[in-house]
Coordinates of C-alpha atoms in Angstrom, one line a residue:
M1 CA -8.3 61.2 91.7
T2 CA -6.1 62.3 89.1
V3 CA -2.4 62.3 89.8
G4 CA -0.6 65.2 90.5
H5 CA -3.8 67.3 91.1
S6 CA -5.3 65.7 94.4
S7 CA -4.7 67.6 97.7
W8 CA -2.9 66.2 100.9
R9 CA -6.2 67.1 102.4
E10 CA -8.4 65.0 100.1
V11 CA -6.1 62.2 100.8
A12 CA -5.9 62.6 104.6
N13 CA -9.2 63.2 105.2
A14 CA -11.1 60.8 102.8
E15 CA -13.6 58.4 103.9
E16 CA -12.4 54.8 104.4
S17 CA -15.1 53.4 101.9
E18 CA -13.6 55.6 99.4
S19 CA -10.1 55.9 99.6
M20 CA -9.2 52.6 100.7
G21 CA -9.5 49.4 98.9
D22 CA -10.3 46.3 101.4
P23 CA -6.9 44.3 101.7
V24 CA -6.1 40.8 100.5
R25 CA -6.6 38.9 103.5
V26 CA -3.3 36.6 105.1
D27 CA -3.7 33.5 106.8
G28 CA -2.0 34.5 110.1
R29 CA -0.8 31.0 110.2
R30 CA 1.2 31.2 107.0
I31 CA 3.2 34.0 108.7
W32 CA 4.0 32.1 111.4
R33 CA 5.3 29.2 109.1
L34 CA 8.2 31.7 108.4
F35 CA 9.3 31.1 112.0
T36 CA 8.7 27.6 112.0
P37 CA 13.0 26.6 110.9
Y38 CA 14.0 28.4 114.3
R39 CA 11.4 27.5 116.4
W40 CA 14.1 25.9 119.1
R41 CA 15.4 29.3 119.0
L42 CA 12.7 30.9 119.6
A43 CA 11.1 28.4 122.1
S44 CA 14.9 29.2 124.2
V45 CA 13.2 33.1 124.0
L46 CA 10.1 32.1 125.4
G47 CA 11.6 30.3 128.2
L48 CA 13.6 33.5 129.0
I49 CA 10.2 35.5 128.8
A50 CA 8.7 33.2 131.1
F51 CA 11.7 33.3 133.6
T52 CA 11.6 37.4 133.4
S53 CA 7.9 37.5 133.6
V54 CA 7.6 35.4 137.2
V55 CA 11.0 37.1 138.6
G56 CA 9.5 40.5 137.8
I57 CA 6.2 40.0 139.0
L58 CA 7.9 39.5 142.5
T59 CA 8.8 43.3 142.4
P60 CA 5.2 44.2 143.7
F61 CA 5.1 42.2 146.6
I62 CA 8.7 43.0 147.6
V63 CA 7.2 46.7 147.5
K64 CA 4.7 45.9 149.5
A65 CA 6.3 44.2 152.0
I66 CA 8.7 47.2 152.1
V67 CA 5.6 49.5 153.1
D68 CA 3.6 47.4 155.4
D69 CA 7.0 45.8 157.3
A70 CA 10.1 47.2 156.9
L71 CA 9.5 51.1 156.8
P72 CA 6.7 51.1 159.7
N73 CA 9.2 48.8 161.6
K74 CA 12.2 50.6 161.1
D75 CA 13.7 47.2 160.2
L76 CA 17.1 48.3 158.1
E77 CA 18.2 44.6 157.9
L78 CA 15.0 43.5 156.3
L79 CA 15.2 46.6 153.7
F80 CA 18.6 46.0 152.8
V81 CA 17.3 42.4 151.9
F82 CA 14.2 43.8 150.1
V83 CA 16.2 46.4 148.1
G84 CA 19.1 43.8 147.2
A85 CA 16.4 41.6 145.9
L86 CA 15.2 44.4 143.8
I87 CA 18.3 45.3 142.5
A88 CA 19.1 41.5 141.7
I89 CA 15.9 41.2 139.7
A90 CA 16.7 44.4 137.8
A91 CA 20.0 42.9 136.8
V92 CA 18.8 39.7 135.7
E93 CA 15.9 41.2 133.5
A94 CA 19.0 43.5 132.1
V95 CA 21.1 40.2 131.3
V96 CA 18.4 38.4 130.1
S97 CA 16.7 41.3 128.0
V98 CA 20.5 41.5 126.2
L99 CA 20.2 37.7 125.4
Q100 CA 16.6 38.1 124.1
T101 CA 17.6 40.8 122.0
L102 CA 20.5 38.9 120.2
I103 CA 18.6 35.6 119.8
V104 CA 15.4 37.8 118.5
S105 CA 17.7 39.9 116.2
R106 CA 19.2 36.6 114.9
V107 CA 16.3 34.8 114.0
G108 CA 14.3 38.0 112.6
Q109 CA 17.2 38.7 110.4
A110 CA 17.7 35.0 109.2
V111 CA 13.9 35.1 108.5
M112 CA 13.9 38.1 106.5
H113 CA 17.0 36.6 104.6
D114 CA 14.9 33.2 103.6
L115 CA 12.0 35.9 102.4
R116 CA 14.1 37.8 100.3
I117 CA 15.5 34.8 99.1
G118 CA 12.5 33.0 98.4
V119 CA 10.9 35.9 96.6
Y120 CA 14.0 36.3 94.4
V121 CA 14.4 32.7 93.5
H122 CA 10.3 32.5 92.6
L123 CA 10.8 35.5 90.6
Q124 CA 14.1 34.0 88.8
R125 CA 11.7 30.9 88.0
M126 CA 8.8 33.1 86.3
S127 CA 8.8 33.2 82.7
L128 CA 9.3 36.2 80.4
R129 CA 5.4 36.7 80.3
F130 CA 5.6 37.8 84.0
F131 CA 8.0 40.6 83.3
T132 CA 6.6 42.0 80.2
G133 CA 3.8 42.7 82.1
T134 CA 5.1 44.0 85.5
R135 CA 6.7 47.4 85.9
T136 CA 10.5 47.0 87.1
G137 CA 9.8 49.2 89.6
E138 CA 6.9 47.3 91.0
V139 CA 8.9 44.5 91.4
Q140 CA 11.8 46.7 93.0
S141 CA 9.0 47.9 95.6
R142 CA 8.1 44.5 96.4
I143 CA 11.4 43.3 97.2
S144 CA 12.7 46.1 98.7
Q145 CA 9.8 48.3 100.3
D146 CA 7.3 45.6 101.3
I147 CA 9.9 42.9 103.0
G148 CA 11.6 46.4 104.4
G149 CA 8.2 46.9 105.8
M150 CA 8.0 43.9 107.7
Q151 CA 11.1 44.3 109.3
S152 CA 10.1 45.5 112.9
F153 CA 7.4 42.9 112.8
V154 CA 9.7 40.0 112.3
T155 CA 12.5 41.0 114.4
N156 CA 10.7 42.6 117.4
T157 CA 6.9 42.8 117.4
A158 CA 6.0 38.9 117.4
V159 CA 8.3 38.4 120.6
D160 CA 7.6 41.8 122.3
L161 CA 3.6 40.6 121.6
T162 CA 4.6 37.2 123.2
R163 CA 6.7 39.0 126.0
S164 CA 3.8 41.2 126.9
A165 CA 1.1 38.4 126.8
A166 CA 3.2 36.8 129.5
V167 CA 3.5 39.7 131.6
V168 CA -0.1 40.5 131.5
C169 CA -0.9 36.8 132.3
V170 CA 1.3 36.5 135.5
S171 CA 0.2 40.5 136.9
V172 CA -3.6 39.6 136.4
V173 CA -2.8 36.7 138.6
A174 CA -1.1 38.7 141.2
M175 CA -3.4 41.7 141.1
L176 CA -6.3 38.9 141.8
V177 CA -4.5 37.5 144.6
L178 CA -3.7 41.0 146.0
D179 CA -7.4 42.1 146.1
W180 CA -9.9 40.9 143.4
R181 CA -12.3 43.8 143.7
L182 CA -9.4 46.3 143.0
A183 CA -8.2 44.2 140.2
L184 CA -11.6 44.0 138.7
F185 CA -11.9 47.6 138.9
S186 CA -8.2 47.8 137.3
F187 CA -9.4 45.9 134.1
L188 CA -12.4 48.3 133.5
A189 CA -10.6 50.2 130.4
L190 CA -10.0 47.3 128.5
P191 CA -12.9 46.3 126.3
F192 CA -12.7 49.8 125.3
S193 CA -9.3 49.7 124.6
I194 CA -9.8 46.6 122.5
W195 CA -12.3 47.7 120.4
V196 CA -10.4 51.1 119.6
N197 CA -7.3 48.6 118.7
G198 CA -9.5 46.7 116.3
R199 CA -10.8 49.4 114.4
V200 CA -7.3 51.4 114.1
G201 CA -5.7 48.2 113.3
A202 CA -8.1 47.3 110.1
L203 CA -7.8 51.3 109.2
R204 CA -4.2 51.2 109.2
E205 CA -4.1 47.4 107.1
R206 CA -6.1 49.4 104.5
V207 CA -4.0 52.3 104.5
T208 CA -0.9 50.8 104.2
T209 CA -2.2 48.2 101.5
R210 CA -2.6 51.9 99.6
Q211 CA 0.3 53.2 100.6
Q212 CA 2.6 50.3 99.5
E213 CA 0.7 50.5 96.1
R214 CA 1.6 54.3 95.8
L215 CA 4.9 53.8 96.9
A216 CA 5.3 51.1 94.0
D217 CA 4.2 53.9 91.6
M218 CA 6.9 56.3 92.9
Q219 CA 9.4 53.9 92.7
S220 CA 8.8 53.0 89.1
L221 CA 8.6 56.4 88.0
V222 CA 11.8 56.7 89.7
Q223 CA 13.3 53.8 87.7
E224 CA 11.9 55.0 84.4
S225 CA 12.6 58.9 84.4
L226 CA 16.1 58.7 86.1
S227 CA 17.2 56.1 84.3
V228 CA 20.0 57.1 81.6
S229 CA 17.3 56.5 79.1
G230 CA 14.3 58.4 80.8
I231 CA 16.3 61.6 81.3
V232 CA 17.3 61.7 77.4
L233 CA 13.7 61.0 76.4
S234 CA 12.1 63.5 78.9
K235 CA 14.9 66.5 77.8
T236 CA 14.7 65.7 74.0
M237 CA 10.6 65.6 74.7
G238 CA 10.6 68.8 76.6
R239 CA 8.9 66.7 79.3
S240 CA 11.2 67.3 82.3
Q241 CA 8.4 69.7 83.9
R242 CA 5.8 67.1 83.1
M243 CA 8.0 64.4 84.9
V244 CA 8.4 66.8 87.9
E245 CA 4.7 67.2 88.1
R246 CA 4.0 63.4 88.4
F247 CA 6.6 62.8 91.0
T248 CA 5.1 65.6 92.8
G249 CA 1.7 64.3 93.0
T250 CA 3.0 60.9 93.8
S251 CA 5.0 61.9 96.4
R252 CA 2.0 64.2 97.7
E253 CA -0.4 61.1 97.7
V254 CA 2.2 58.8 99.5
A255 CA 2.7 61.9 102.2
G256 CA -0.9 62.0 102.7
L257 CA -1.2 58.2 103.4
E258 CA 1.3 58.4 105.5
V259 CA 0.1 61.2 107.8
R260 CA -2.9 59.0 107.6
S261 CA -1.4 55.6 108.9
H262 CA 0.2 57.6 111.8
T263 CA -2.7 59.6 112.9
A264 CA -5.3 57.2 112.4
G265 CA -7.6 56.4 115.6
Q266 CA -5.3 59.2 117.8
W267 CA -8.4 60.3 119.2
E268 CA -9.7 57.0 120.4
Y269 CA -6.2 56.4 121.7
S270 CA -5.9 59.6 123.5
V271 CA -9.2 58.6 125.6
V272 CA -7.5 55.1 126.4
T273 CA -4.6 56.8 127.6
L274 CA -6.3 59.0 129.9
L275 CA -8.5 56.1 131.2
I276 CA -5.4 54.3 131.7
S277 CA -3.6 57.5 133.3
A278 CA -6.7 58.2 135.6
M279 CA -7.0 54.6 136.8
P280 CA -4.3 54.8 139.5
A281 CA -5.6 57.9 141.1
L282 CA -9.4 55.9 140.9
T283 CA -7.8 53.2 142.5
Y284 CA -6.6 55.2 145.5
L285 CA -10.1 56.4 145.5
L286 CA -11.6 53.4 145.6
G287 CA -8.8 51.6 148.4
G288 CA -9.7 54.4 150.6
F289 CA -13.4 53.8 150.7
L290 CA -12.3 50.2 151.1
M291 CA -9.9 50.4 153.7
G292 CA -12.2 51.2 156.7
N293 CA -14.2 48.2 155.7
T294 CA -11.8 45.4 154.5
P295 CA -8.8 44.8 156.5
S296 CA -7.1 42.9 154.0
I297 CA -6.6 46.0 151.9
T298 CA -3.7 47.9 153.5
I299 CA -1.6 50.7 152.3
G300 CA 1.1 48.4 151.0
T301 CA -1.6 46.6 149.0
L302 CA -2.6 49.9 147.2
V303 CA 1.1 50.6 146.7
A304 CA 1.6 47.3 145.3
M305 CA -1.8 47.1 143.2
I306 CA -0.7 50.6 141.7
A307 CA 2.6 49.1 141.1
L308 CA 1.2 46.4 139.4
Q309 CA -1.0 48.4 137.3
E310 CA 1.9 50.1 136.2
T311 CA 3.6 46.9 135.1
L312 CA 0.5 45.6 133.2
T313 CA 0.1 49.2 131.6
W314 CA 3.1 48.8 129.3
P315 CA 2.9 45.6 128.0
L316 CA -0.9 46.1 127.4
E317 CA 0.0 49.0 125.3
E318 CA 2.7 46.7 123.7
I319 CA 0.0 44.3 122.8
L320 CA -2.5 47.1 121.6
R321 CA 0.4 48.4 119.4
S322 CA 1.7 44.8 118.3
T323 CA -1.6 44.0 117.3
V324 CA -2.0 46.9 115.0
E325 CA 1.7 46.3 113.7
F326 CA 0.3 42.8 112.8
R327 CA -2.7 44.1 110.8
T328 CA 0.3 46.8 109.2
A329 CA 2.8 43.9 108.5
R330 CA 0.0 41.8 107.0
A331 CA -0.5 44.1 104.3
H332 CA 3.1 43.9 103.2
F333 CA 3.1 40.3 103.5
A334 CA -0.2 40.1 101.0
R335 CA 2.2 41.7 98.2
I336 CA 4.7 39.6 99.1
F337 CA 2.7 36.6 99.2
D338 CA 0.9 38.0 95.9
Y339 CA 4.3 37.2 93.9
Q340 CA 5.1 33.9 95.7
D341 CA 1.8 32.6 94.8
R342 CA 1.9 33.3 91.2
E343 CA 2.2 30.4 88.9
V344 CA 5.1 29.8 87.6
D345 CA 4.1 28.7 83.7
I346 CA 7.5 27.6 82.7
V347 CA 8.9 24.5 84.8
E348 CA 11.6 22.1 84.4
R349 CA 10.6 18.8 84.3
A350 CA 11.1 16.3 87.2
D351 CA 13.5 14.3 85.5
P352 CA 14.8 16.3 82.7
V353 CA 17.2 15.7 79.8
V354 CA 20.6 16.7 80.6
R355 CA 23.2 17.2 77.7
A356 CA 26.5 18.6 77.6
P357 CA 26.9 21.3 74.8
A358 CA 29.8 19.4 73.4
D359 CA 27.4 16.5 72.5
I360 CA 24.9 18.4 71.0
R361 CA 24.7 18.6 66.8
G362 CA 22.7 21.3 66.6
D363 CA 19.5 20.3 64.8
V364 CA 16.6 22.6 65.3
R365 CA 12.8 21.6 64.3
F366 CA 9.5 23.2 64.6
H367 CA 6.8 20.9 64.0
Q368 CA 3.7 22.6 63.8
V369 CA 4.4 25.5 66.1
S370 CA 1.5 27.9 67.1
F371 CA 1.8 30.3 69.8
R372 CA -0.6 33.4 71.0
Y373 CA 0.8 36.1 73.4
A374 CA -1.4 36.6 76.2
G375 CA -4.9 38.7 75.3
A376 CA -3.6 39.2 71.9
P377 CA -6.6 38.7 69.7
E378 CA -4.6 36.8 67.2
P379 CA -2.0 33.8 67.4
T380 CA 1.7 35.3 66.8
L381 CA 2.6 32.2 65.4
R382 CA 0.3 29.4 63.4
R383 CA 1.2 25.8 62.0
I384 CA 5.1 26.6 61.9
D385 CA 7.0 23.6 60.2
L386 CA 10.9 24.2 59.8
D387 CA 13.5 22.2 59.7
I388 CA 17.2 23.8 60.6
R389 CA 20.2 21.3 59.9
A390 CA 23.1 21.1 62.3
G391 CA 26.0 23.4 60.9
T392 CA 23.9 25.6 58.7
K393 CA 23.1 29.4 58.6
V394 CA 19.4 30.0 58.7
A395 CA 17.9 33.4 58.5
V396 CA 14.4 34.6 59.7
V397 CA 13.0 37.4 58.0
G398 CA 9.6 39.5 57.7
G399 CA 8.1 42.7 58.5
T400 CA 7.6 44.4 61.8
G401 CA 5.0 42.0 63.9
S402 CA 5.7 38.9 61.4
G403 CA 6.7 36.6 64.6
K404 CA 10.6 36.6 63.9
T405 CA 11.7 37.2 67.4
T406 CA 8.8 35.3 69.0
L407 CA 10.7 32.4 67.0
G408 CA 13.4 33.0 68.8
Y409 CA 11.8 33.0 72.0
L410 CA 10.4 29.6 71.4
V411 CA 13.5 28.0 70.8
A412 CA 15.1 29.3 74.1
R413 CA 12.2 28.5 75.9
L414 CA 11.2 32.1 77.1
Y415 CA 7.7 31.0 76.1
D416 CA 6.3 28.0 75.7
V417 CA 4.5 26.9 72.6
D418 CA 0.7 26.6 72.5
S419 CA 0.4 23.8 70.5
G420 CA 3.5 21.5 68.5
A421 CA 6.7 21.2 69.6
V422 CA 10.4 23.0 69.5
T423 CA 12.9 20.1 69.3
I424 CA 16.7 20.1 69.5
D425 CA 18.5 17.2 68.2
G426 CA 15.0 15.6 68.6
I427 CA 14.3 16.4 72.3
D428 CA 11.8 18.4 73.1
V429 CA 13.1 21.9 74.3
R430 CA 10.3 21.2 76.9
D431 CA 11.9 18.1 78.2
L432 CA 15.7 19.5 78.4
S433 CA 17.0 21.0 82.0
F434 CA 17.1 24.7 82.0
T435 CA 20.8 24.2 82.7
A436 CA 21.5 22.2 79.6
L437 CA 19.4 24.5 77.1
A438 CA 20.8 27.5 78.4
G439 CA 24.5 25.6 77.6
M440 CA 23.3 24.7 74.2
L441 CA 22.5 28.4 72.9
G442 CA 23.9 31.5 72.5
V443 CA 21.8 34.6 72.2
V444 CA 22.3 38.2 71.5
T445 CA 19.5 40.5 71.1
Q446 CA 19.0 44.0 69.5
E447 CA 19.1 45.6 72.9
P448 CA 21.6 43.9 74.7
Y449 CA 21.8 44.1 78.5
L450 CA 25.0 45.0 80.1
L451 CA 25.6 45.1 83.8
H452 CA 27.0 48.2 85.5
A453 CA 30.4 46.6 86.0
S454 CA 33.7 46.4 84.3
V455 CA 34.1 44.8 80.5
A456 CA 35.9 42.3 81.9
A457 CA 32.7 41.7 84.3
N458 CA 30.3 41.5 81.4
L459 CA 32.4 39.5 79.4
R460 CA 33.0 36.6 81.9
F461 CA 29.2 36.9 82.9
G462 CA 29.0 34.3 80.1
K463 CA 31.9 32.3 81.2
E464 CA 32.9 33.1 84.6
D465 CA 36.8 31.0 84.3
A466 CA 37.7 32.7 81.5
T467 CA 40.7 33.6 81.2
D468 CA 42.1 37.2 80.2
A469 CA 43.6 35.6 76.4
E470 CA 40.1 33.9 76.2
L471 CA 38.2 37.5 76.8
V472 CA 40.9 39.1 74.5
E473 CA 40.1 36.5 71.9
A474 CA 36.3 36.8 72.0
A475 CA 36.6 40.5 71.6
K476 CA 38.8 40.2 68.4
I477 CA 36.1 38.3 67.0
A478 CA 33.6 40.5 68.0
Q479 CA 35.7 43.6 66.6
I480 CA 35.6 45.5 69.8
H481 CA 39.3 44.5 71.4
E482 CA 41.0 47.6 69.7
L483 CA 38.3 50.1 71.4
I484 CA 38.3 48.4 74.9
S485 CA 42.2 48.7 74.8
S486 CA 42.5 52.3 74.0
Q487 CA 40.0 53.0 76.9
P488 CA 42.2 54.1 80.1
D489 CA 41.2 51.1 82.2
G490 CA 41.2 48.6 79.2
Y491 CA 39.1 45.8 80.1
D492 CA 38.4 47.1 83.8
T493 CA 36.4 50.0 82.2
V494 CA 33.3 50.3 83.9
V495 CA 30.3 50.1 81.2
G496 CA 28.0 52.5 83.4
E497 CA 24.2 51.9 83.7
R498 CA 22.8 49.7 80.9
G499 CA 26.2 50.0 79.0
F500 CA 25.6 53.6 78.3
R501 CA 29.3 54.6 78.2
F502 CA 29.4 52.9 75.0
S503 CA 27.4 53.2 71.7
G504 CA 24.6 51.1 70.7
G505 CA 26.8 49.2 68.2
E506 CA 29.9 48.8 70.9
K507 CA 27.2 47.5 73.3
Q508 CA 26.3 45.0 70.8
R509 CA 29.6 44.0 70.1
I510 CA 30.6 43.5 73.6
A511 CA 27.3 41.2 74.2
L512 CA 28.6 39.1 70.9
A513 CA 31.6 39.0 72.4
R514 CA 30.3 37.6 75.8
T515 CA 28.4 35.1 73.9
I516 CA 30.8 34.0 71.5
L517 CA 33.3 33.1 74.8
R518 CA 30.3 30.6 75.7
N519 CA 31.3 28.9 72.4
P520 CA 27.5 27.5 72.2
P521 CA 26.7 25.0 69.6
I522 CA 23.7 27.1 68.7
L523 CA 23.8 30.8 68.0
L524 CA 20.9 33.0 67.8
L525 CA 21.4 36.6 66.6
D526 CA 18.1 38.6 67.0
E527 CA 18.8 41.8 65.2
A528 CA 22.5 41.4 66.6
T529 CA 24.2 43.7 64.5
S530 CA 21.8 46.3 63.3
A531 CA 23.3 49.0 64.8
L532 CA 26.7 48.2 63.3
D533 CA 28.1 50.2 60.3
T534 CA 28.2 47.8 57.2
R535 CA 32.1 47.6 57.2
T536 CA 32.0 46.8 61.0
E537 CA 29.5 44.3 60.4
R538 CA 31.1 42.5 57.4
A539 CA 34.2 42.1 59.5
I540 CA 32.2 40.5 62.2
T541 CA 30.5 38.3 59.8
E542 CA 33.5 37.0 58.2
A543 CA 35.1 36.4 61.8
L544 CA 32.0 34.4 63.1
D545 CA 32.1 32.5 60.0
K546 CA 35.4 31.2 60.8
V547 CA 34.8 30.7 64.6
M548 CA 31.3 29.4 64.3
A549 CA 32.2 26.9 61.4
D550 CA 30.1 23.7 61.5
R551 CA 27.5 25.2 64.2
T552 CA 24.1 26.2 63.8
V553 CA 23.7 29.8 63.5
I554 CA 19.8 31.4 63.5
T555 CA 19.8 35.3 62.5
I556 CA 16.4 37.1 62.7
A557 CA 17.1 40.1 60.7
H558 CA 15.3 43.4 59.4
R559 CA 18.5 44.2 57.1
L560 CA 18.7 42.0 54.2
S561 CA 22.3 42.6 53.6
T562 CA 23.3 40.3 56.9
V563 CA 21.4 37.5 55.3
R564 CA 22.1 37.1 51.5
D565 CA 25.0 34.3 52.6
A566 CA 22.6 32.0 54.7
D567 CA 21.8 28.7 53.4
Q568 CA 18.1 29.1 54.2
I569 CA 15.9 32.2 54.4
I570 CA 12.6 31.9 56.0
V571 CA 10.2 34.5 55.3
L572 CA 7.5 35.1 57.9
N573 CA 4.1 37.2 57.2
R574 CA 1.4 37.3 59.8
G575 CA 2.9 34.3 61.7
E576 CA 3.1 32.1 58.7
I577 CA 5.8 30.8 56.8
V578 CA 5.1 32.3 53.2
E579 CA 8.5 31.4 51.6
R580 CA 11.8 29.8 52.2
G581 CA 15.1 29.4 49.8
T582 CA 18.3 30.9 49.4
H583 CA 18.7 34.6 48.7
E584 CA 19.1 33.9 44.7
E585 CA 16.0 31.7 44.7
L586 CA 13.8 33.9 46.7
V587 CA 14.6 37.1 44.5
A588 CA 13.9 35.2 41.8
R589 CA 10.5 34.0 42.8
N590 CA 9.7 37.9 42.8
G591 CA 7.2 37.1 45.8
H592 CA 7.2 38.8 49.3
Y593 CA 10.9 38.4 50.0
A594 CA 11.6 40.3 46.7
E595 CA 8.7 43.0 48.0
L596 CA 11.3 42.9 51.1
V597 CA 14.4 43.6 49.3
T598 CA 13.1 46.4 47.3
G599 CA 11.0 47.8 50.3
N600 CA 8.1 47.6 49.1
A601 CA 6.4 45.1 51.3
P602 CA 3.4 45.9 53.6
T603 CA 3.9 46.0 57.4
P604 CA 1.8 42.9 59.0
A605 CA -0.8 43.9 61.5
S606 CA 0.2 41.4 64.1
C607 CA 1.1 41.5 68.2
G608 CA 4.7 40.2 68.6
D609 CA 7.6 40.3 66.6

């Protein structure tokens, strides 16, 4: 089915086997375990449910006594007692209902909070590999749409199901006590109702699974096309109408699935409703036949039985609805558990090495390092041996796809090596705690990410307790202070979505200032000044030379003017080190580096940069 060209009716009327895939099965016990930390609060709810069920079931018997005793005998005193009892029961049920609602709401929201936090924390632990292979809109959809879809079940349905089950049990016992023949007759519609409910529940689970997939597609489309970058792309490419058509098609399919979800089984349910609605009238008819031959069946018995049937009807409907809600919610749980079950491929050791940034010299070494991206036909890096002495400036250059950026990723442990080791001061980065490693490195990338917040907040993301004076000093080093100060709100200026209030070069300088503020012993610059003009770049380089003296600086660059003064230049080609030396040495060698300088080097065919 082509997105944008499928009709609503095609979606709404498609055969189940063709339009809906089988949902991932979720063990119900895993869902119930979410409630385990709140078992005592839930136990109190169950106690309240049991109490109200027992108290509520007295109502039909009081009605029977009113019809058979108080009214025929015109006993007003007895009638007042019975009426008072009915009012008291209603008052008790009202008070208990409020208590139940308070407890259930708090437990439900606590479970939702735990689930959201659990998913978010797990995703924070995932490596860069997961996020490069997953759409941002998909992640957002699962955290918002899927967890939101569980809200009703977690907050209300589970407890409603328990309360209804208690009422059903007590009502069935009371009906059998009143008269077992009328009771069994009242249960005739149950088997058909259960069959219909199971069929509808399975269908809605499949529909919900598909629906959430399409909602994720729609959210991803919105995230991509209505971002600043997406709008610029669609307008400059003249593809705005095409984006509208894509969104319309996806929205139409979501609407069809929504209709399918709400209308599934309605004909079967209407038959069940008809049977349940007809049951009181049929009970009167059967009771009329039995009354002549069965003295125990009185008018009061019939009235009480009908009252019990009505008492039984809503909890039965609630149970049937709740089981369908559970099947629907299970589709949401499946998508959330799918994320929670994703293996974290980069984990911290149980007893990690902890080092303070001040204790780090800054020696970085690659020993026989090889790395391949998942699904890539060839390794991105092959048998890399590289020593970077503390306090030196090392540049890594090479054509597009040569593995330069990947080298930086391995130092920051955004990926783990396939073989070999990357060490800092002789310590394997895989043995360091995440906090210690982050404290050692300051990373500035070609496309820096800025929060939709003020300039000051973006800078303090690198150092929360930074003073205003420290912000200004870092901004001056990054050659961005004058621009920030010229803004009407100064350092309180909001940078906008992804920093679009500033140019590419200005964003790079803000990101550089943020890293300088942290004062790390090792600075990794990945095309960090690529968007700057030559004059600004030279000024920043001179300022960095002062502030980063005696610190290790690793520069990854395409523009070779930024690396001429490096103590050592590493030249990569097809994932291997082909040359190393100073600028003068490499130019004199007239090899690959010299070709890069003259612009004649071939572009390697490789996966990853």
